[in-house]
PDB file of N, CA and C in Angstrom:
ATOM      1  N   UNK A   1     104.637  65.300  99.703  1.00 88.00           N
ATOM      2  CA  UNK A   1     103.210  65.144  99.505  1.00 88.00           C
ATOM      3  C   UNK A   1     102.552  66.519  99.387  1.00 88.00           C
ATOM      4  N   UNK A   2     102.911  67.438 100.284  1.00 92.00           N
ATOM      5  CA  UNK A   2     102.318  68.771 100.272  1.00 92.00           C
ATOM      6  C   UNK A   2     102.679  69.524  98.993  1.00 92.00           C
ATOM      7  N   UNK A   3     103.912  69.397  98.530  1.00 92.00           N
ATOM      8  CA  UNK A   3     104.324  70.099  97.314  1.00 92.00           C
ATOM      9  C   UNK A   3     103.561  69.596  96.104  1.00 92.00           C
ATOM     10  N   UNK A   4     103.336  68.292  96.024  1.00 93.00           N
ATOM     11  CA  UNK A   4     102.579  67.727  94.901  1.00 93.00           C
ATOM     12  C   UNK A   4     101.139  68.225  94.909  1.00 93.00           C
ATOM     13  N   UNK A   5     100.517  68.246  96.082  1.00 92.00           N
ATOM     14  CA  UNK A   5      99.140  68.729  96.181  1.00 92.00           C
ATOM     15  C   UNK A   5      99.068  70.220  95.854  1.00 92.00           C
ATOM     16  N   UNK A   6     100.071  70.975  96.269  1.00 90.00           N
ATOM     17  CA  UNK A   6     100.116  72.407  95.978  1.00 90.00           C
ATOM     18  C   UNK A   6     100.236  72.647  94.475  1.00 90.00           C
ATOM     19  N   UNK A   7     101.032  71.848  93.794  1.00 91.00           N
ATOM     20  CA  UNK A   7     101.189  71.991  92.348  1.00 91.00           C
ATOM     21  C   UNK A   7      99.908  71.627  91.608  1.00 91.00           C
ATOM     22  N   UNK A   8      99.119  70.701  92.162  1.00 92.00           N
ATOM     23  CA  UNK A   8      97.869  70.302  91.532  1.00 92.00           C
ATOM     24  C   UNK A   8      96.834  71.428  91.545  1.00 92.00           C
ATOM     25  N   UNK A   9      96.963  72.345  92.501  1.00 90.00           N
ATOM     26  CA  UNK A   9      96.001  73.442  92.586  1.00 90.00           C
ATOM     27  C   UNK A   9      96.044  74.337  91.360  1.00 90.00           C
ATOM     28  N   UNK A  10      97.215  74.504  90.793  1.00 90.00           N
ATOM     29  CA  UNK A  10      97.335  75.331  89.597  1.00 90.00           C
ATOM     30  C   UNK A  10      97.426  76.811  89.932  1.00 90.00           C
ATOM     31  N   UNK A  11      97.287  77.611  88.897  1.00 91.00           N
ATOM     32  CA  UNK A  11      97.404  79.056  89.025  1.00 91.00           C
ATOM     33  C   UNK A  11      96.156  79.640  89.682  1.00 91.00           C
ATOM     34  N   UNK A  12      96.340  80.696  90.449  1.00 90.00           N
ATOM     35  CA  UNK A  12      95.232  81.358  91.124  1.00 90.00           C
ATOM     36  C   UNK A  12      94.347  82.059  90.088  1.00 90.00           C
ATOM     37  N   UNK A  13      93.042  81.884  90.208  1.00 91.00           N
ATOM     38  CA  UNK A  13      92.120  82.517  89.265  1.00 91.00           C
ATOM     39  C   UNK A  13      91.908  83.976  89.659  1.00 91.00           C
ATOM     40  N   UNK A  14      91.279  84.731  88.763  1.00 91.00           N
ATOM     41  CA  UNK A  14      91.009  86.144  89.033  1.00 91.00           C
ATOM     42  C   UNK A  14      90.091  86.300  90.239  1.00 91.00           C
ATOM     43  N   UNK A  15      89.076  85.456  90.347  1.00 91.00           N
ATOM     44  CA  UNK A  15      88.136  85.549  91.464  1.00 91.00           C
ATOM     45  C   UNK A  15      88.835  85.272  92.796  1.00 91.00           C
ATOM     46  N   UNK A  16      89.730  84.300  92.817  1.00 92.00           N
ATOM     47  CA  UNK A  16      90.469  84.005  94.050  1.00 92.00           C
ATOM     48  C   UNK A  16      91.392  85.163  94.425  1.00 92.00           C
ATOM     49  N   UNK A  17      92.016  85.770  93.439  1.00 92.00           N
ATOM     50  CA  UNK A  17      92.894  86.911  93.704  1.00 92.00           C
ATOM     51  C   UNK A  17      92.084  88.105  94.202  1.00 92.00           C
ATOM     52  N   UNK A  18      90.899  88.308  93.655  1.00 92.00           N
ATOM     53  CA  UNK A  18      90.042  89.410  94.099  1.00 92.00           C
ATOM     54  C   UNK A  18      89.624  89.223  95.553  1.00 92.00           C
ATOM     55  N   UNK A  19      89.276  88.002  95.932  1.00 93.00           N
ATOM     56  CA  UNK A  19      88.910  87.723  97.318  1.00 93.00           C
ATOM     57  C   UNK A  19      90.102  87.970  98.243  1.00 93.00           C
ATOM     58  N   UNK A  20      91.277  87.560  97.826  1.00 94.00           N
ATOM     59  CA  UNK A  20      92.476  87.784  98.627  1.00 94.00           C
ATOM     60  C   UNK A  20      92.743  89.272  98.826  1.00 94.00           C
ATOM     61  N   UNK A  21      92.652  90.056  97.761  1.00 94.00           N
ATOM     62  CA  UNK A  21      92.909  91.493  97.857  1.00 94.00           C
ATOM     63  C   UNK A  21      91.867  92.174  98.738  1.00 94.00           C
ATOM     64  N   UNK A  22      90.604  91.824  98.574  1.00 94.00           N
ATOM     65  CA  UNK A  22      89.557  92.428  99.406  1.00 94.00           C
ATOM     66  C   UNK A  22      89.757  92.068 100.869  1.00 94.00           C
ATOM     67  N   UNK A  23      90.131  90.835 101.146  1.00 95.00           N
ATOM     68  CA  UNK A  23      90.362  90.428 102.532  1.00 95.00           C
ATOM     69  C   UNK A  23      91.546  91.177 103.145  1.00 95.00           C
ATOM     70  N   UNK A  24      92.622  91.342 102.402  1.00 96.00           N
ATOM     71  CA  UNK A  24      93.795  92.066 102.916  1.00 96.00           C
ATOM     72  C   UNK A  24      93.432  93.527 103.187  1.00 96.00           C
ATOM     73  N   UNK A  25      92.690  94.151 102.261  1.00 94.00           N
ATOM     74  CA  UNK A  25      92.265  95.535 102.484  1.00 94.00           C
ATOM     75  C   UNK A  25      91.355  95.631 103.696  1.00 94.00           C
ATOM     76  N   UNK A  26      90.469  94.657 103.888  1.00 94.00           N
ATOM     77  CA  UNK A  26      89.574  94.632 105.047  1.00 94.00           C
ATOM     78  C   UNK A  26      90.370  94.596 106.347  1.00 94.00           C
ATOM     79  N   UNK A  27      91.358  93.727 106.413  1.00 94.00           N
ATOM     80  CA  UNK A  27      92.164  93.615 107.637  1.00 94.00           C
ATOM     81  C   UNK A  27      92.939  94.904 107.890  1.00 94.00           C
ATOM     82  N   UNK A  28      93.485  95.496 106.846  1.00 93.00           N
ATOM     83  CA  UNK A  28      94.225  96.757 107.008  1.00 93.00           C
ATOM     84  C   UNK A  28      93.296  97.864 107.506  1.00 93.00           C
ATOM     85  N   UNK A  29      92.090  97.933 106.937  1.00 90.00           N
ATOM     86  CA  UNK A  29      91.138  98.948 107.395  1.00 90.00           C
ATOM     87  C   UNK A  29      90.706  98.704 108.831  1.00 90.00           C
ATOM     88  N   UNK A  30      90.547  97.449 109.234  1.00 90.00           N
ATOM     89  CA  UNK A  30      90.196  97.154 110.623  1.00 90.00           C
ATOM     90  C   UNK A  30      91.302  97.595 111.583  1.00 90.00           C
ATOM     91  N   UNK A  31      92.542  97.274 111.238  1.00 90.00           N
ATOM     92  CA  UNK A  31      93.648  97.607 112.143  1.00 90.00           C
ATOM     93  C   UNK A  31      93.916  99.102 112.221  1.00 90.00           C
ATOM     94  N   UNK A  32      93.654  99.835 111.159  1.00 87.00           N
ATOM     95  CA  UNK A  32      93.972 101.258 111.149  1.00 87.00           C
ATOM     96  C   UNK A  32      92.768 102.144 111.439  1.00 87.00           C
ATOM     97  N   UNK A  33      91.609 101.568 111.678  1.00 85.00           N
ATOM     98  CA  UNK A  33      90.418 102.372 111.957  1.00 85.00           C
ATOM     99  C   UNK A  33      90.579 103.168 113.241  1.00 85.00           C
ATOM    100  N   UNK A  34      90.952 102.523 114.301  1.00 81.00           N
ATOM    101  CA  UNK A  34      91.203 103.161 115.595  1.00 81.00           C
ATOM    102  C   UNK A  34      92.304 102.388 116.297  1.00 81.00           C
ATOM    103  N   UNK A  35      93.563 102.646 115.961  1.00 82.00           N
ATOM    104  CA  UNK A  35      94.641 101.828 116.524  1.00 82.00           C
ATOM    105  C   UNK A  35      94.857 102.015 118.036  1.00 82.00           C
ATOM    106  N   UNK A  36      94.458 103.143 118.610  1.00 79.00           N
ATOM    107  CA  UNK A  36      94.601 103.340 120.046  1.00 79.00           C
ATOM    108  C   UNK A  36      95.755 104.240 120.416  1.00 79.00           C
ATOM    109  N   UNK A  37      96.899 104.120 119.769  1.00 85.00           N
ATOM    110  CA  UNK A  37      98.045 104.957 120.094  1.00 85.00           C
ATOM    111  C   UNK A  37      98.067 106.245 119.274  1.00 85.00           C
ATOM    112  N   UNK A  38      97.176 106.354 118.310  1.00 82.00           N
ATOM    113  CA  UNK A  38      97.029 107.555 117.493  1.00 82.00           C
ATOM    114  C   UNK A  38      95.639 107.551 116.889  1.00 82.00           C
ATOM    115  N   UNK A  39      95.153 108.694 116.436  1.00 82.00           N
ATOM    116  CA  UNK A  39      93.829 108.679 115.790  1.00 82.00           C
ATOM    117  C   UNK A  39      93.891 107.946 114.454  1.00 82.00           C
ATOM    118  N   UNK A  40      92.921 107.110 114.211  1.00 81.00           N
ATOM    119  CA  UNK A  40      92.888 106.339 112.976  1.00 81.00           C
ATOM    120  C   UNK A  40      92.143 107.075 111.880  1.00 81.00           C
ATOM    121  N   UNK A  41      92.003 106.422 110.731  1.00 82.00           N
ATOM    122  CA  UNK A  41      91.359 107.061 109.585  1.00 82.00           C
ATOM    123  C   UNK A  41      89.881 107.339 109.840  1.00 82.00           C
ATOM    124  N   UNK A  42      89.215 106.473 110.586  1.00 81.00           N
ATOM    125  CA  UNK A  42      87.785 106.678 110.852  1.00 81.00           C
ATOM    126  C   UNK A  42      87.574 107.883 111.756  1.00 81.00           C
ATOM    127  N   UNK A  43      88.450 108.065 112.735  1.00 77.00           N
ATOM    128  CA  UNK A  43      88.339 109.198 113.639  1.00 77.00           C
ATOM    129  C   UNK A  43      88.579 110.504 112.892  1.00 77.00           C
ATOM    130  N   UNK A  44      89.563 110.515 112.033  1.00 76.00           N
ATOM    131  CA  UNK A  44      89.910 111.735 111.298  1.00 76.00           C
ATOM    132  C   UNK A  44      88.865 112.106 110.252  1.00 76.00           C
ATOM    133  N   UNK A  45      88.282 111.114 109.598  1.00 77.00           N
ATOM    134  CA  UNK A  45      87.372 111.404 108.486  1.00 77.00           C
ATOM    135  C   UNK A  45      85.899 111.460 108.878  1.00 77.00           C
ATOM    136  N   UNK A  46      85.437 110.541 109.741  1.00 76.00           N
ATOM    137  CA  UNK A  46      84.003 110.404 109.964  1.00 76.00           C
ATOM    138  C   UNK A  46      83.570 110.541 111.421  1.00 76.00           C
ATOM    139  N   UNK A  47      84.376 110.108 112.359  1.00 70.00           N
ATOM    140  CA  UNK A  47      83.943 109.991 113.755  1.00 70.00           C
ATOM    141  C   UNK A  47      84.318 111.196 114.618  1.00 70.00           C
ATOM    142  N   UNK A  48      84.337 112.385 114.066  1.00 74.00           N
ATOM    143  CA  UNK A  48      84.712 113.548 114.869  1.00 74.00           C
ATOM    144  C   UNK A  48      83.588 113.961 115.808  1.00 74.00           C
ATOM    145  N   UNK A  49      82.319 113.817 115.397  1.00 76.00           N
ATOM    146  CA  UNK A  49      81.183 114.213 116.226  1.00 76.00           C
ATOM    147  C   UNK A  49      80.455 113.031 116.853  1.00 76.00           C
ATOM    148  N   UNK A  50      80.814 111.833 116.522  1.00 70.00           N
ATOM    149  CA  UNK A  50      80.154 110.648 117.059  1.00 70.00           C
ATOM    150  C   UNK A  50      80.753 109.400 116.453  1.00 70.00           C
ATOM    151  N   UNK A  51      80.235 108.241 116.886  1.00 74.00           N
ATOM    152  CA  UNK A  51      80.738 106.957 116.402  1.00 74.00           C
ATOM    153  C   UNK A  51      79.906 106.528 115.198  1.00 74.00           C
ATOM    154  N   UNK A  52      80.375 106.867 113.984  1.00 78.00           N
ATOM    155  CA  UNK A  52      79.632 106.531 112.775  1.00 78.00           C
ATOM    156  C   UNK A  52      80.226 105.326 112.055  1.00 78.00           C
ATOM    157  N   UNK A  53      81.532 105.169 112.090  1.00 79.00           N
ATOM    158  CA  UNK A  53      82.196 104.067 111.402  1.00 79.00           C
ATOM    159  C   UNK A  53      82.696 103.066 112.436  1.00 79.00           C
ATOM    160  N   UNK A  54      82.220 101.816 112.321  1.00 83.00           N
ATOM    161  CA  UNK A  54      82.662 100.742 113.204  1.00 83.00           C
ATOM    162  C   UNK A  54      83.262  99.633 112.355  1.00 83.00           C
ATOM    163  N   UNK A  55      83.667  98.544 113.007  1.00 85.00           N
ATOM    164  CA  UNK A  55      84.195  97.392 112.259  1.00 85.00           C
ATOM    165  C   UNK A  55      83.129  96.812 111.331  1.00 85.00           C
ATOM    166  N   UNK A  56      81.876  96.846 111.767  1.00 89.00           N
ATOM    167  CA  UNK A  56      80.792  96.337 110.936  1.00 89.00           C
ATOM    168  C   UNK A  56      80.595  97.162 109.677  1.00 89.00           C
ATOM    169  N   UNK A  57      80.776  98.471 109.792  1.00 88.00           N
ATOM    170  CA  UNK A  57      80.652  99.342 108.622  1.00 88.00           C
ATOM    171  C   UNK A  57      81.691  98.984 107.573  1.00 88.00           C
ATOM    172  N   UNK A  58      82.909  98.761 108.021  1.00 90.00           N
ATOM    173  CA  UNK A  58      83.993  98.395 107.111  1.00 90.00           C
ATOM    174  C   UNK A  58      83.698  97.044 106.461  1.00 90.00           C
ATOM    175  N   UNK A  59      83.225  96.080 107.241  1.00 93.00           N
ATOM    176  CA  UNK A  59      82.933  94.747 106.712  1.00 93.00           C
ATOM    177  C   UNK A  59      81.804  94.796 105.674  1.00 93.00           C
ATOM    178  N   UNK A  60      80.772  95.583 105.941  1.00 94.00           N
ATOM    179  CA  UNK A  60      79.663  95.686 104.991  1.00 94.00           C
ATOM    180  C   UNK A  60      80.127  96.355 103.701  1.00 94.00           C
ATOM    181  N   UNK A  61      80.941  97.399 103.816  1.00 91.00           N
ATOM    182  CA  UNK A  61      81.453  98.074 102.628  1.00 91.00           C
ATOM    183  C   UNK A  61      82.290  97.117 101.775  1.00 91.00           C
ATOM    184  N   UNK A  62      83.167  96.364 102.412  1.00 93.00           N
ATOM    185  CA  UNK A  62      84.023  95.444 101.656  1.00 93.00           C
ATOM    186  C   UNK A  62      83.203  94.298 101.066  1.00 93.00           C
ATOM    187  N   UNK A  63      82.157  93.860 101.760  1.00 93.00           N
ATOM    188  CA  UNK A  63      81.334  92.772 101.216  1.00 93.00           C
ATOM    189  C   UNK A  63      80.526  93.232 100.007  1.00 93.00           C
ATOM    190  N   UNK A  64      80.177  94.516  99.931  1.00 94.00           N
ATOM    191  CA  UNK A  64      79.484  95.003  98.740  1.00 94.00           C
ATOM    192  C   UNK A  64      80.396  94.962  97.519  1.00 94.00           C
ATOM    193  N   UNK A  65      81.706  95.009  97.735  1.00 92.00           N
ATOM    194  CA  UNK A  65      82.632  94.917  96.609  1.00 92.00           C
ATOM    195  C   UNK A  65      82.550  93.559  95.920  1.00 92.00           C
ATOM    196  N   UNK A  66      82.165  92.521  96.663  1.00 91.00           N
ATOM    197  CA  UNK A  66      82.012  91.199  96.049  1.00 91.00           C
ATOM    198  C   UNK A  66      80.891  91.199  95.010  1.00 91.00           C
ATOM    199  N   UNK A  67      79.914  92.071  95.165  1.00 92.00           N
ATOM    200  CA  UNK A  67      78.822  92.154  94.204  1.00 92.00           C
ATOM    201  C   UNK A  67      79.165  93.087  93.040  1.00 92.00           C
ATOM    202  N   UNK A  68      80.144  93.957  93.233  1.00 91.00           N
ATOM    203  CA  UNK A  68      80.512  94.931  92.205  1.00 91.00           C
ATOM    204  C   UNK A  68      81.599  94.389  91.286  1.00 91.00           C
ATOM    205  N   UNK A  69      82.580  93.717  91.864  1.00 88.00           N
ATOM    206  CA  UNK A  69      83.709  93.203  91.082  1.00 88.00           C
ATOM    207  C   UNK A  69      83.279  91.915  90.372  1.00 88.00           C
ATOM    208  N   UNK A  70      83.496  91.831  89.056  1.00 86.00           N
ATOM    209  CA  UNK A  70      83.104  90.605  88.344  1.00 86.00           C
ATOM    210  C   UNK A  70      83.986  89.425  88.729  1.00 86.00           C
ATOM    211  N   UNK A  71      83.471  88.219  88.540  1.00 84.00           N
ATOM    212  CA  UNK A  71      84.235  87.024  88.903  1.00 84.00           C
ATOM    213  C   UNK A  71      85.215  86.620  87.820  1.00 84.00           C
ATOM    214  N   UNK A  72      85.015  87.135  86.604  1.00 85.00           N
ATOM    215  CA  UNK A  72      85.917  86.819  85.506  1.00 85.00           C
ATOM    216  C   UNK A  72      86.230  88.093  84.742  1.00 85.00           C
ATOM    217  N   UNK A  73      87.447  88.181  84.256  1.00 82.00           N
ATOM    218  CA  UNK A  73      87.822  89.291  83.392  1.00 82.00           C
ATOM    219  C   UNK A  73      87.540  88.900  81.953  1.00 82.00           C
ATOM    220  N   UNK A  74      86.792  89.700  81.268  1.00 82.00           N
ATOM    221  CA  UNK A  74      86.539  89.460  79.848  1.00 82.00           C
ATOM    222  C   UNK A  74      87.485  90.339  79.048  1.00 82.00           C
ATOM    223  N   UNK A  75      88.723  89.900  79.003  1.00 69.00           N
ATOM    224  CA  UNK A  75      89.776  90.663  78.353  1.00 69.00           C
ATOM    225  C   UNK A  75      90.385  89.801  77.255  1.00 69.00           C
ATOM    226  N   UNK A  76      90.669  90.400  76.130  1.00 58.00           N
ATOM    227  CA  UNK A  76      91.254  89.636  75.034  1.00 58.00           C
ATOM    228  C   UNK A  76      92.701  89.254  75.302  1.00 58.00           C
ATOM    229  N   UNK A  77      93.326  89.916  76.299  1.00 57.00           N
ATOM    230  CA  UNK A  77      94.727  89.619  76.590  1.00 57.00           C
ATOM    231  C   UNK A  77      94.893  88.352  77.421  1.00 57.00           C
ATOM    232  N   UNK A  78      93.840  87.887  78.080  1.00 52.00           N
ATOM    233  CA  UNK A  78      93.948  86.666  78.874  1.00 52.00           C
ATOM    234  C   UNK A  78      93.227  85.530  78.161  1.00 52.00           C
ATOM    235  N   UNK A  79      93.862  84.379  78.127  1.00 53.00           N
ATOM    236  CA  UNK A  79      93.284  83.202  77.496  1.00 53.00           C
ATOM    237  C   UNK A  79      92.957  82.202  78.590  1.00 53.00           C
ATOM    238  N   UNK A  80      91.704  81.821  78.674  1.00 54.00           N
ATOM    239  CA  UNK A  80      91.316  80.865  79.708  1.00 54.00           C
ATOM    240  C   UNK A  80      91.337  79.451  79.140  1.00 54.00           C
ATOM    241  N   UNK A  81      91.151  78.486  79.996  1.00 55.00           N
ATOM    242  CA  UNK A  81      91.138  77.084  79.579  1.00 55.00           C
ATOM    243  C   UNK A  81      89.937  76.809  78.682  1.00 55.00           C
ATOM    244  N   UNK A  82      88.802  77.484  78.923  1.00 58.00           N
ATOM    245  CA  UNK A  82      87.617  77.280  78.088  1.00 58.00           C
ATOM    246  C   UNK A  82      87.868  77.747  76.663  1.00 58.00           C
ATOM    247  N   UNK A  83      88.591  78.866  76.487  1.00 58.00           N
ATOM    248  CA  UNK A  83      88.899  79.358  75.152  1.00 58.00           C
ATOM    249  C   UNK A  83      89.769  78.360  74.394  1.00 58.00           C
ATOM    250  N   UNK A  84      90.738  77.784  75.100  1.00 56.00           N
ATOM    251  CA  UNK A  84      91.621  76.814  74.458  1.00 56.00           C
ATOM    252  C   UNK A  84      90.843  75.566  74.042  1.00 56.00           C
ATOM    253  N   UNK A  85      89.915  75.121  74.881  1.00 55.00           N
ATOM    254  CA  UNK A  85      89.111  73.948  74.544  1.00 55.00           C
ATOM    255  C   UNK A  85      88.201  74.237  73.362  1.00 55.00           C
ATOM    256  N   UNK A  86      87.640  75.462  73.290  1.00 57.00           N
ATOM    257  CA  UNK A  86      86.795  75.837  72.166  1.00 57.00           C
ATOM    258  C   UNK A  86      87.585  75.835  70.867  1.00 57.00           C
ATOM    259  N   UNK A  87      88.820  76.344  70.911  1.00 58.00           N
ATOM    260  CA  UNK A  87      89.654  76.373  69.712  1.00 58.00           C
ATOM    261  C   UNK A  87      89.993  74.960  69.259  1.00 58.00           C
ATOM    262  N   UNK A  88      90.270  74.068  70.212  1.00 55.00           N
ATOM    263  CA  UNK A  88      90.597  72.678  69.861  1.00 55.00           C
ATOM    264  C   UNK A  88      89.366  71.997  69.254  1.00 55.00           C
ATOM    265  N   UNK A  89      88.185  72.277  69.785  1.00 54.00           N
ATOM    266  CA  UNK A  89      86.955  71.666  69.274  1.00 54.00           C
ATOM    267  C   UNK A  89      86.679  72.168  67.858  1.00 54.00           C
ATOM    268  N   UNK A  90      86.948  73.444  67.585  1.00 58.00           N
ATOM    269  CA  UNK A  90      86.743  73.980  66.240  1.00 58.00           C
ATOM    270  C   UNK A  90      87.693  73.332  65.252  1.00 58.00           C
ATOM    271  N   UNK A  91      88.929  73.074  65.699  1.00 55.00           N
ATOM    272  CA  UNK A  91      89.905  72.437  64.829  1.00 55.00           C
ATOM    273  C   UNK A  91      89.515  71.011  64.481  1.00 55.00           C
ATOM    274  N   UNK A  92      88.870  70.305  65.377  1.00 54.00           N
ATOM    275  CA  UNK A  92      88.452  68.926  65.150  1.00 54.00           C
ATOM    276  C   UNK A  92      87.276  68.898  64.181  1.00 54.00           C
ATOM    277  N   UNK A  93      86.360  69.861  64.277  1.00 54.00           N
ATOM    278  CA  UNK A  93      85.181  69.897  63.433  1.00 54.00           C
ATOM    279  C   UNK A  93      85.532  70.158  61.969  1.00 54.00           C
ATOM    280  N   UNK A  94      86.580  70.917  61.736  1.00 51.00           N
ATOM    281  CA  UNK A  94      86.946  71.266  60.360  1.00 51.00           C
ATOM    282  C   UNK A  94      87.619  70.157  59.689  1.00 51.00           C
TER     283      UNK A  94
END
């Protein structure tokens, strides 16, 4: 049952892949910001004189990427389902 439902989902879209990548980068940045057993990237780059970078800073930065990265790639190398339907509709009209 689970395999059939999984197959029905189809291929991952660009927007879903972008969310996955941003989430993975967010988690990596959270874990390596101040690991405790060694100085993290935030301590080395920004927090030498005070606490400037926190978990919230990382989350806000990554959430702004959702507004910067487009939800669809407009590339001629990728063919979407809408393009295929448009081509089929043009063929019927002729």
